[in-house]
PDB file of C-alpha atoms in Angstrom:
ATOM      1  CA  MET A  67       0.000   0.000   0.000  1.00  0.00           C
ATOM      2  CA  ALA A  68       1.452   3.354  -0.993  1.00  0.00           C
ATOM      3  CA  ASP A  69       2.524   5.927   1.567  1.00  0.00           C
ATOM      4  CA  VAL A  70      -0.025   8.739   1.530  1.00  0.00           C
ATOM      5  CA  PRO A  71      -0.730  11.503   4.031  1.00  0.00           C
ATOM      6  CA  ALA A  72      -3.325  10.308   6.534  1.00  0.00           C
ATOM      7  CA  ALA A  73      -5.505  12.144   8.994  1.00  0.00           C
ATOM      8  CA  THR A  74      -4.754  10.021  12.041  1.00  0.00           C
ATOM      9  CA  ALA A  75      -1.852   7.752  12.936  1.00  0.00           C
ATOM     10  CA  PHE A  76      -1.660   5.441  15.925  1.00  0.00           C
ATOM     11  CA  VAL A  77       1.884   5.033  17.224  1.00  0.00           C
ATOM     12  CA  PHE A  78       2.547   1.926  19.309  1.00  0.00           C
ATOM     13  CA  ALA A  79       5.532   1.871  21.672  1.00  0.00           C
ATOM     14  CA  GLY A  80       7.436  -1.212  22.745  1.00  0.00           C
ATOM     15  CA  GLY A  81       7.472  -2.575  26.275  1.00  0.00           C
ATOM     16  CA  GLY A  82       7.293  -6.348  26.503  1.00  0.00           C
ATOM     17  CA  SER A  83       4.322  -7.667  28.466  1.00  0.00           C
ATOM     18  CA  LEU A  84       3.137  -4.099  29.037  1.00  0.00           C
ATOM     19  CA  GLY A  85       1.927  -4.225  25.437  1.00  0.00           C
ATOM     20  CA  ALA A  86      -1.313  -5.490  27.006  1.00  0.00           C
ATOM     21  CA  VAL A  87      -1.963  -1.908  28.104  1.00  0.00           C
ATOM     22  CA  GLN A  88      -2.268  -0.865  24.455  1.00  0.00           C
ATOM     23  CA  VAL A  89      -5.078  -3.365  23.934  1.00  0.00           C
ATOM     24  CA  GLY A  90      -7.170  -1.694  26.622  1.00  0.00           C
ATOM     25  CA  MET A  91      -6.400   1.706  25.117  1.00  0.00           C
ATOM     26  CA  LEU A  92      -7.485   0.448  21.686  1.00  0.00           C
ATOM     27  CA  ARG A  93     -10.795  -0.825  23.008  1.00  0.00           C
ATOM     28  CA  ALA A  94     -11.653   2.505  24.641  1.00  0.00           C
ATOM     29  CA  LEU A  95     -10.559   4.506  21.588  1.00  0.00           C
ATOM     30  CA  THR A  96     -12.563   2.265  19.258  1.00  0.00           C
ATOM     31  CA  GLU A  97     -15.644   2.536  21.479  1.00  0.00           C
ATOM     32  CA  ALA A  98     -15.310   6.312  21.183  1.00  0.00           C
ATOM     33  CA  GLY A  99     -15.202   6.109  17.388  1.00  0.00           C
ATOM     34  CA  VAL A 100     -11.514   6.984  17.078  1.00  0.00           C
ATOM     35  CA  ILE A 101      -9.797   4.973  14.355  1.00  0.00           C
ATOM     36  CA  ALA A 102      -6.409   5.178  12.647  1.00  0.00           C
ATOM     37  CA  ASP A 103      -5.640   5.715   8.982  1.00  0.00           C
ATOM     38  CA  LEU A 104      -2.117   4.356   9.421  1.00  0.00           C
ATOM     39  CA  VAL A 105      -0.202   2.638  12.194  1.00  0.00           C
ATOM     40  CA  VAL A 106       3.443   2.671  13.211  1.00  0.00           C
ATOM     41  CA  GLY A 107       4.947   0.368  15.814  1.00  0.00           C
ATOM     42  CA  ALA A 108       8.167  -0.799  17.389  1.00  0.00           C
ATOM     43  CA  SER A 109       8.920  -4.091  19.133  1.00  0.00           C
ATOM     44  CA  VAL A 110       5.775  -5.444  20.815  1.00  0.00           C
ATOM     45  CA  GLY A 111       3.994  -2.348  19.543  1.00  0.00           C
ATOM     46  CA  ALA A 112       4.715  -3.496  15.996  1.00  0.00           C
ATOM     47  CA  ILE A 113       2.664  -6.650  16.403  1.00  0.00           C
ATOM     48  CA  ASN A 114      -0.179  -4.786  18.096  1.00  0.00           C
ATOM     49  CA  ALA A 115      -0.139  -2.352  15.189  1.00  0.00           C
ATOM     50  CA  ALA A 116      -0.370  -5.182  12.654  1.00  0.00           C
ATOM     51  CA  TYR A 117      -3.203  -6.932  14.489  1.00  0.00           C
ATOM     52  CA  TYR A 118      -5.108  -3.661  14.736  1.00  0.00           C
ATOM     53  CA  ALA A 119      -4.612  -2.923  11.030  1.00  0.00           C
ATOM     54  CA  GLY A 120      -6.279  -6.232  10.251  1.00  0.00           C
ATOM     55  CA  GLY A 121      -9.427  -5.275  12.152  1.00  0.00           C
ATOM     56  CA  ARG A 122     -10.082  -1.721  13.345  1.00  0.00           C
ATOM     57  CA  ASP A 123     -13.556  -2.404  14.748  1.00  0.00           C
ATOM     58  CA  LEU A 124     -14.473  -3.715  18.189  1.00  0.00           C
ATOM     59  CA  ALA A 125     -14.536  -7.295  16.888  1.00  0.00           C
ATOM     60  CA  GLY A 126     -10.966  -6.969  15.642  1.00  0.00           C
ATOM     61  CA  VAL A 127      -9.777  -5.396  18.890  1.00  0.00           C
ATOM     62  CA  GLY A 128     -11.608  -8.164  20.732  1.00  0.00           C
ATOM     63  CA  ARG A 129      -9.622 -10.808  18.850  1.00  0.00           C
ATOM     64  CA  LEU A 130      -6.378  -9.071  19.801  1.00  0.00           C
ATOM     65  CA  GLU A 131      -7.586  -8.879  23.387  1.00  0.00           C
ATOM     66  CA  GLY A 132      -8.272 -12.603  23.377  1.00  0.00           C
ATOM     67  CA  ILE A 133      -4.674 -13.280  22.354  1.00  0.00           C
ATOM     68  CA  TRP A 134      -3.244 -11.077  25.097  1.00  0.00           C
ATOM     69  CA  ARG A 135      -5.504 -12.512  27.791  1.00  0.00           C
ATOM     70  CA  GLY A 136      -4.084 -15.966  27.087  1.00  0.00           C
ATOM     71  CA  LEU A 137      -0.476 -14.964  26.424  1.00  0.00           C
ATOM     72  CA  ARG A 138       2.220 -16.369  28.702  1.00  0.00           C
ATOM     73  CA  ARG A 139       5.946 -15.747  28.961  1.00  0.00           C
ATOM     74  CA  HIS A 140       6.787 -19.009  27.194  1.00  0.00           C
ATOM     75  CA  ASP A 141       4.801 -17.817  24.166  1.00  0.00           C
ATOM     76  CA  VAL A 142       7.297 -14.962  23.764  1.00  0.00           C
ATOM     77  CA  PHE A 143      10.438 -15.902  25.693  1.00  0.00           C
ATOM     78  CA  PRO A 144      10.777 -19.697  25.584  1.00  0.00           C
ATOM     79  CA  VAL A 145      13.675 -20.539  27.897  1.00  0.00           C
ATOM     80  CA  THR A 146      15.639 -23.622  26.866  1.00  0.00           C
ATOM     81  CA  TRP A 147      18.927 -25.085  28.061  1.00  0.00           C
ATOM     82  CA  ARG A 148      20.104 -25.035  24.469  1.00  0.00           C
ATOM     83  CA  GLY A 149      19.640 -21.277  24.291  1.00  0.00           C
ATOM     84  CA  LEU A 150      21.330 -20.629  27.625  1.00  0.00           C
ATOM     85  CA  PHE A 151      24.333 -22.808  26.871  1.00  0.00           C
ATOM     86  CA  GLY A 152      24.528 -21.459  23.338  1.00  0.00           C
ATOM     87  CA  LEU A 153      24.900 -17.893  24.610  1.00  0.00           C
ATOM     88  CA  LEU A 154      27.655 -18.940  27.002  1.00  0.00           C
ATOM     89  CA  ARG A 155      29.483 -20.549  24.080  1.00  0.00           C
ATOM     90  CA  GLY A 156      29.362 -17.408  21.974  1.00  0.00           C
ATOM     91  CA  GLY A 157      25.885 -17.776  20.511  1.00  0.00           C
ATOM     92  CA  GLU A 158      23.853 -14.799  19.403  1.00  0.00           C
ATOM     93  CA  ALA A 159      20.711 -15.051  21.518  1.00  0.00           C
ATOM     94  CA  VAL A 160      19.076 -16.745  24.498  1.00  0.00           C
ATOM     95  CA  PHE A 161      15.607 -17.217  23.023  1.00  0.00           C
ATOM     96  CA  ASP A 162      14.394 -19.004  19.918  1.00  0.00           C
ATOM     97  CA  PRO A 163      11.978 -16.758  17.924  1.00  0.00           C
ATOM     98  CA  THR A 164       9.873 -19.718  16.753  1.00  0.00           C
ATOM     99  CA  ASN A 165       7.018 -18.937  19.146  1.00  0.00           C
ATOM    100  CA  LEU A 166       6.959 -15.275  18.099  1.00  0.00           C
ATOM    101  CA  ARG A 167       6.872 -16.335  14.465  1.00  0.00           C
ATOM    102  CA  ARG A 168       3.939 -18.635  15.184  1.00  0.00           C
ATOM    103  CA  LEU A 169       2.000 -15.827  16.899  1.00  0.00           C
ATOM    104  CA  VAL A 170       2.239 -13.733  13.759  1.00  0.00           C
ATOM    105  CA  VAL A 171       1.545 -16.481  11.240  1.00  0.00           C
ATOM    106  CA  ASP A 172      -1.450 -17.811  13.183  1.00  0.00           C
ATOM    107  CA  ASN A 173      -3.115 -14.468  13.864  1.00  0.00           C
ATOM    108  CA  VAL A 174      -2.237 -11.640  11.477  1.00  0.00           C
ATOM    109  CA  PRO A 175      -4.721 -11.841   8.558  1.00  0.00           C
ATOM    110  CA  PHE A 176      -2.244 -10.695   5.891  1.00  0.00           C
ATOM    111  CA  GLU A 177       1.193 -11.994   4.986  1.00  0.00           C
ATOM    112  CA  ARG A 178       2.833  -8.864   3.603  1.00  0.00           C
ATOM    113  CA  LEU A 179       2.828  -5.373   5.054  1.00  0.00           C
ATOM    114  CA  GLU A 180       1.742  -3.792   1.780  1.00  0.00           C
ATOM    115  CA  ASP A 181      -1.369  -5.998   1.749  1.00  0.00           C
ATOM    116  CA  ALA A 182      -2.725  -4.601   5.042  1.00  0.00           C
ATOM    117  CA  PRO A 183      -6.095  -2.793   4.925  1.00  0.00           C
ATOM    118  CA  ILE A 184      -4.325   0.387   6.087  1.00  0.00           C
ATOM    119  CA  PRO A 185      -0.625   1.298   5.880  1.00  0.00           C
ATOM    120  CA  VAL A 186       1.453  -0.507   8.519  1.00  0.00           C
ATOM    121  CA  HIS A 187       5.014   0.540   9.304  1.00  0.00           C
ATOM    122  CA  MET A 188       7.386  -1.211  11.695  1.00  0.00           C
ATOM    123  CA  VAL A 189      10.692   0.238  12.823  1.00  0.00           C
ATOM    124  CA  ALA A 190      13.928  -1.596  13.516  1.00  0.00           C
ATOM    125  CA  THR A 191      17.542  -0.561  14.082  1.00  0.00           C
ATOM    126  CA  ASN A 192      20.530  -1.343  11.889  1.00  0.00           C
ATOM    127  CA  LEU A 193      24.075  -1.981  13.088  1.00  0.00           C
ATOM    128  CA  ARG A 194      24.912   1.711  12.679  1.00  0.00           C
ATOM    129  CA  GLY A 195      22.215   2.637  15.156  1.00  0.00           C
ATOM    130  CA  GLU A 196      19.921   4.115  12.491  1.00  0.00           C
ATOM    131  CA  THR A 197      16.156   3.714  12.394  1.00  0.00           C
ATOM    132  CA  VAL A 198      14.956   1.520   9.534  1.00  0.00           C
ATOM    133  CA  ARG A 199      11.318   1.781   8.513  1.00  0.00           C
ATOM    134  CA  LEU A 200       9.810  -1.464   7.234  1.00  0.00           C
ATOM    135  CA  SER A 201       6.710  -0.832   5.120  1.00  0.00           C
ATOM    136  CA  SER A 202       6.694  -3.763   2.722  1.00  0.00           C
ATOM    137  CA  GLY A 203       7.666  -7.405   2.701  1.00  0.00           C
ATOM    138  CA  PRO A 204       6.675 -10.308   4.945  1.00  0.00           C
ATOM    139  CA  VAL A 205       4.983  -9.215   8.169  1.00  0.00           C
ATOM    140  CA  VAL A 206       6.662 -11.937  10.178  1.00  0.00           C
ATOM    141  CA  ASP A 207      10.187 -10.927   9.138  1.00  0.00           C
ATOM    142  CA  ALA A 208       9.528  -7.252   9.821  1.00  0.00           C
ATOM    143  CA  PHE A 209       8.148  -8.010  13.260  1.00  0.00           C
ATOM    144  CA  LEU A 210      10.985 -10.354  14.217  1.00  0.00           C
ATOM    145  CA  ALA A 211      13.437  -7.608  13.248  1.00  0.00           C
ATOM    146  CA  SER A 212      11.541  -4.908  15.149  1.00  0.00           C
ATOM    147  CA  ALA A 213      11.394  -7.135  18.246  1.00  0.00           C
ATOM    148  CA  ALA A 214      14.938  -8.550  18.096  1.00  0.00           C
ATOM    149  CA  ILE A 215      16.095  -7.429  21.541  1.00  0.00           C
ATOM    150  CA  PRO A 216      19.921  -7.710  21.547  1.00  0.00           C
ATOM    151  CA  ALA A 217      21.118 -10.924  23.230  1.00  0.00           C
ATOM    152  CA  ALA A 218      17.513 -12.055  23.683  1.00  0.00           C
ATOM    153  CA  PHE A 219      16.594 -12.766  20.040  1.00  0.00           C
ATOM    154  CA  PRO A 220      18.754 -13.222  16.941  1.00  0.00           C
ATOM    155  CA  LEU A 221      19.186 -10.314  14.545  1.00  0.00           C
ATOM    156  CA  VAL A 222      17.228 -10.478  11.283  1.00  0.00           C
ATOM    157  CA  HIS A 223      18.510 -10.024   7.709  1.00  0.00           C
ATOM    158  CA  ILE A 224      16.297  -7.711   5.636  1.00  0.00           C
ATOM    159  CA  GLY A 225      17.320  -5.784   2.554  1.00  0.00           C
ATOM    160  CA  GLY A 226      20.975  -6.652   2.938  1.00  0.00           C
ATOM    161  CA  GLU A 227      21.142  -5.354   6.511  1.00  0.00           C
ATOM    162  CA  LEU A 228      21.203  -6.953   9.931  1.00  0.00           C
ATOM    163  CA  LEU A 229      18.406  -5.476  12.013  1.00  0.00           C
ATOM    164  CA  MET A 230      17.627  -5.444  15.714  1.00  0.00           C
ATOM    165  CA  ASP A 231      14.930  -4.168  18.060  1.00  0.00           C
ATOM    166  CA  GLY A 232      13.427  -0.817  17.109  1.00  0.00           C
ATOM    167  CA  ALA A 233      13.787   0.267  20.735  1.00  0.00           C
ATOM    168  CA  VAL A 234      17.523   0.696  20.297  1.00  0.00           C
ATOM    169  CA  ALA A 235      17.119   3.702  17.998  1.00  0.00           C
ATOM    170  CA  ASN A 236      13.458   4.709  18.061  1.00  0.00           C
ATOM    171  CA  ASN A 237      11.194   2.732  20.319  1.00  0.00           C
ATOM    172  CA  THR A 238       8.229   5.083  20.058  1.00  0.00           C
ATOM    173  CA  PRO A 239       8.343   6.069  16.377  1.00  0.00           C
ATOM    174  CA  ILE A 240       6.494   9.358  16.697  1.00  0.00           C
ATOM    175  CA  LEU A 241       8.927  11.050  14.329  1.00  0.00           C
ATOM    176  CA  THR A 242       8.308   8.310  11.766  1.00  0.00           C
ATOM    177  CA  ALA A 243       4.553   8.957  11.851  1.00  0.00           C
ATOM    178  CA  ALA A 244       5.140  12.682  11.358  1.00  0.00           C
ATOM    179  CA  LEU A 245       7.442  12.052   8.394  1.00  0.00           C
ATOM    180  CA  LEU A 246       4.743   9.853   6.847  1.00  0.00           C
ATOM    181  CA  GLY A 247       2.432  12.869   6.769  1.00  0.00           C
ATOM    182  CA  ALA A 248       0.083  12.166   9.675  1.00  0.00           C
ATOM    183  CA  ARG A 249      -1.762  15.310  10.710  1.00  0.00           C
ATOM    184  CA  ARG A 250      -2.944  13.862  14.015  1.00  0.00           C
ATOM    185  CA  ILE A 251      -0.797  11.398  15.958  1.00  0.00           C
ATOM    186  CA  ILE A 252      -2.225   9.392  18.843  1.00  0.00           C
ATOM    187  CA  VAL A 253       0.510   7.729  20.879  1.00  0.00           C
ATOM    188  CA  LEU A 254      -0.177   4.488  22.734  1.00  0.00           C
ATOM    189  CA  PRO A 255       2.679   4.069  25.244  1.00  0.00           C
ATOM    190  CA  THR A 256       3.181   1.059  27.469  1.00  0.00           C
ATOM    191  CA  GLY A 257       4.633   2.906  30.452  1.00  0.00           C
ATOM    192  CA  PHE A 258       7.009   1.525  33.023  1.00  0.00           C
ATOM    193  CA  ALA A 259       6.832  -0.111  36.438  1.00  0.00           C
ATOM    194  CA  CYS A 260       6.885   3.046  38.542  1.00  0.00           C
ATOM    195  CA  ALA A 261       5.838   1.329  41.761  1.00  0.00           C
ATOM    196  CA  LEU A 262       8.171  -1.654  42.050  1.00  0.00           C
ATOM    197  CA  LYS A 263       8.637  -2.716  45.659  1.00  0.00           C
ATOM    198  CA  GLU A 264      11.814  -4.658  44.914  1.00  0.00           C
ATOM    199  CA  ARG A 265      14.318  -4.890  42.083  1.00  0.00           C
ATOM    200  CA  PRO A 266      13.386  -7.051  39.075  1.00  0.00           C
ATOM    201  CA  ARG A 267      14.368 -10.679  39.484  1.00  0.00           C
ATOM    202  CA  GLY A 268      16.727 -12.029  36.868  1.00  0.00           C
ATOM    203  CA  ALA A 269      18.943 -10.454  34.244  1.00  0.00           C
ATOM    204  CA  MET A 270      16.270 -10.354  31.538  1.00  0.00           C
ATOM    205  CA  ALA A 271      13.674  -8.784  33.822  1.00  0.00           C
ATOM    206  CA  GLY A 272      16.190  -6.152  34.863  1.00  0.00           C
ATOM    207  CA  ALA A 273      17.141  -5.405  31.267  1.00  0.00           C
ATOM    208  CA  MET A 274      13.498  -5.120  30.200  1.00  0.00           C
ATOM    209  CA  HIS A 275      12.736  -2.735  33.067  1.00  0.00           C
ATOM    210  CA  ALA A 276      15.691  -0.549  32.126  1.00  0.00           C
ATOM    211  CA  LEU A 277      14.523  -0.557  28.523  1.00  0.00           C
ATOM    212  CA  THR A 278      11.073   0.734  29.482  1.00  0.00           C
ATOM    213  CA  LEU A 279      12.690   3.606  31.387  1.00  0.00           C
ATOM    214  CA  VAL A 280      14.687   4.544  28.299  1.00  0.00           C
ATOM    215  CA  ILE A 281      11.514   4.300  26.216  1.00  0.00           C
ATOM    216  CA  ALA A 282       9.684   6.779  28.438  1.00  0.00           C
ATOM    217  CA  GLN A 283      12.516   9.306  28.373  1.00  0.00           C
ATOM    218  CA  GLN A 284      12.869   9.031  24.600  1.00  0.00           C
ATOM    219  CA  MET A 285       9.131   9.414  24.170  1.00  0.00           C
ATOM    220  CA  VAL A 286       8.992  12.658  26.154  1.00  0.00           C
ATOM    221  CA  ARG A 287      11.795  14.069  24.007  1.00  0.00           C
ATOM    222  CA  ASP A 288      10.077  13.130  20.760  1.00  0.00           C
ATOM    223  CA  LEU A 289       6.684  14.377  21.929  1.00  0.00           C
ATOM    224  CA  ARG A 290       8.140  17.816  22.541  1.00  0.00           C
ATOM    225  CA  GLU A 291       9.769  17.886  19.124  1.00  0.00           C
ATOM    226  CA  VAL A 292       6.866  16.633  17.016  1.00  0.00           C
ATOM    227  CA  SER A 293       4.237  18.719  18.838  1.00  0.00           C
ATOM    228  CA  ARG A 294       5.678  21.792  17.095  1.00  0.00           C
ATOM    229  CA  THR A 295       4.503  20.586  13.698  1.00  0.00           C
ATOM    230  CA  ALA A 296       1.623  18.150  14.305  1.00  0.00           C
ATOM    231  CA  GLU A 297      -1.210  17.510  16.715  1.00  0.00           C
ATOM    232  CA  VAL A 298       0.097  14.855  19.087  1.00  0.00           C
ATOM    233  CA  LEU A 299      -2.141  13.235  21.699  1.00  0.00           C
ATOM    234  CA  THR A 300      -0.727  10.754  24.192  1.00  0.00           C
ATOM    235  CA  VAL A 301      -2.918   8.268  26.019  1.00  0.00           C
ATOM    236  CA  PRO A 302      -1.807   8.215  29.686  1.00  0.00           C
ATOM    237  CA  THR A 303      -0.138   5.053  30.904  1.00  0.00           C
ATOM    238  CA  LEU A 304      -1.144   3.157  34.040  1.00  0.00           C
ATOM    239  CA  CYS A 305       0.052   4.566  37.338  1.00  0.00           C
ATOM    240  CA  PRO A 306       0.891   3.226  39.821  1.00  0.00           C
ATOM    241  CA  LEU A 307       2.251   0.179  38.000  1.00  0.00           C
ATOM    242  CA  SER A 308       4.273  -2.621  39.543  1.00  0.00           C
ATOM    243  CA  VAL A 309       4.230  -5.219  36.746  1.00  0.00           C
ATOM    244  CA  SER A 310       7.523  -6.213  35.154  1.00  0.00           C
ATOM    245  CA  PRO A 311       7.611  -6.056  31.322  1.00  0.00           C
ATOM    246  CA  PHE A 312       8.997  -9.612  31.498  1.00  0.00           C
ATOM    247  CA  ASP A 313       5.944 -10.899  33.409  1.00  0.00           C
ATOM    248  CA  PHE A 314       3.066 -11.945  31.143  1.00  0.00           C
ATOM    249  CA  SER A 315       0.754 -13.192  33.894  1.00  0.00           C
ATOM    250  CA  HIS A 316      -1.015  -9.853  34.393  1.00  0.00           C
ATOM    251  CA  GLY A 317      -2.416  -9.349  30.886  1.00  0.00           C
ATOM    252  CA  PRO A 318      -6.126  -9.371  31.807  1.00  0.00           C
ATOM    253  CA  GLU A 319      -5.557  -6.959  34.700  1.00  0.00           C
ATOM    254  CA  LEU A 320      -3.556  -4.536  32.541  1.00  0.00           C
ATOM    255  CA  ILE A 321      -6.167  -4.598  29.778  1.00  0.00           C
ATOM    256  CA  ASP A 322      -9.053  -3.922  32.166  1.00  0.00           C
ATOM    257  CA  ARG A 323      -7.223  -1.093  33.924  1.00  0.00           C
ATOM    258  CA  ALA A 324      -6.244   0.495  30.628  1.00  0.00           C
ATOM    259  CA  VAL A 325      -9.810   0.363  29.300  1.00  0.00           C
ATOM    260  CA  GLU A 326     -11.148   2.260  32.303  1.00  0.00           C
ATOM    261  CA  ALA A 327      -8.253   4.729  32.465  1.00  0.00           C
ATOM    262  CA  THR A 328      -8.570   5.543  28.755  1.00  0.00           C
ATOM    263  CA  ARG A 329     -12.344   5.936  28.986  1.00  0.00           C
ATOM    264  CA  GLN A 330     -11.852   8.447  31.789  1.00  0.00           C
ATOM    265  CA  TRP A 331      -9.173  10.274  29.790  1.00  0.00           C
ATOM    266  CA  ILE A 332     -11.459  10.544  26.768  1.00  0.00           C
ATOM    267  CA  ALA A 333     -14.425  11.659  28.910  1.00  0.00           C
ATOM    268  CA  GLY A 334     -12.228  14.325  30.474  1.00  0.00           C
ATOM    269  CA  GLY A 335     -11.329  15.840  27.111  1.00  0.00           C
ATOM    270  CA  GLY A 336      -8.028  14.045  26.600  1.00  0.00           C
ATOM    271  CA  LEU A 337      -8.508  13.922  22.839  1.00  0.00           C
ATOM    272  CA  THR A 338      -8.478  17.719  22.747  1.00  0.00           C
ATOM    273  CA  ARG A 339      -5.400  18.319  24.925  1.00  0.00           C
ATOM    274  CA  PRO A 340      -1.873  17.663  23.592  1.00  0.00           C
ATOM    275  CA  ASP A 341      -0.393  17.199  27.060  1.00  0.00           C
ATOM    276  CA  ILE A 342       2.604  15.075  27.966  1.00  0.00           C
ATOM    277  CA  PRO A 343       1.270  12.712  30.658  1.00  0.00           C
ATOM    278  CA  GLY A 344       2.997  13.019  34.013  1.00  0.00           C
ATOM    279  CA  GLU A 345       3.168   9.224  34.163  1.00  0.00           C
ATOM    280  CA  LEU A 346       5.929   9.296  31.524  1.00  0.00           C
ATOM    281  CA  VAL A 347       8.359  11.414  33.544  1.00  0.00           C
ATOM    282  CA  PRO A 348      10.190  10.292  36.699  1.00  0.00           C
ATOM    283  CA  HIS A 349       7.884  10.563  39.704  1.00  0.00           C
ATOM    284  CA  THR A 350       7.194   9.209  43.168  1.00  0.00           C
ATOM    285  CA  HIS A 351       4.051   8.029  44.899  1.00  0.00           C
TER     286      HIS A 351
END
């Protein structure tokens, strides 16, 4: 599908298991009659963007919600002794991406990005640290590249380049949406665990938590920049939040909380105020 200026773009941030929050946001936005003309996503946000593009009504969002309500860590991060020993012996990644590939193949209703009902763009990062926009080609390859967290998943070859997680260069691709000509940009962040009572357990949990902090800081920077040239609306994230982005057991809770929080934001005039939510900046409770 050709790149054309669109009235409204949804921008989906990355954030591991906190991607469930975006599903609740989508349900509330769809109930309110707000739909996207194009979608841009990074990491877990890339797959949410693709699912949404395949069905922008409540039934489509409901199917995505059903996936997230049943999702478990093994479906995304399947830990195997082979992967652990392989990394110690100089291997590239801990986790096999087979389960991620299956999630895409089994659920996204189109095989190539250009065949989506609306334009879908996923962002990844090349070895020079540059953002790479993926707008055509197999959906599964683009997503695996956008979600290839260094050391967690293997890098992906696309277009003669090795690509890794979009979070490295541009986790919340607000700038990408602006460059694509969107006149109104609605950002769906995932947030970060601002109310942890103890440090994340395990190296991967710690790395994922750190990544969500970087995401939030980068998002605030980009929101300030893009707001000078486009209308940018940011759905507030959940606060307080104590769920690790490596913990997939809280999907239903995150969805339900996000639905109610987004409904309240919309009812309070959130869609008319281009504010930067306080939940995205460092804060205490």
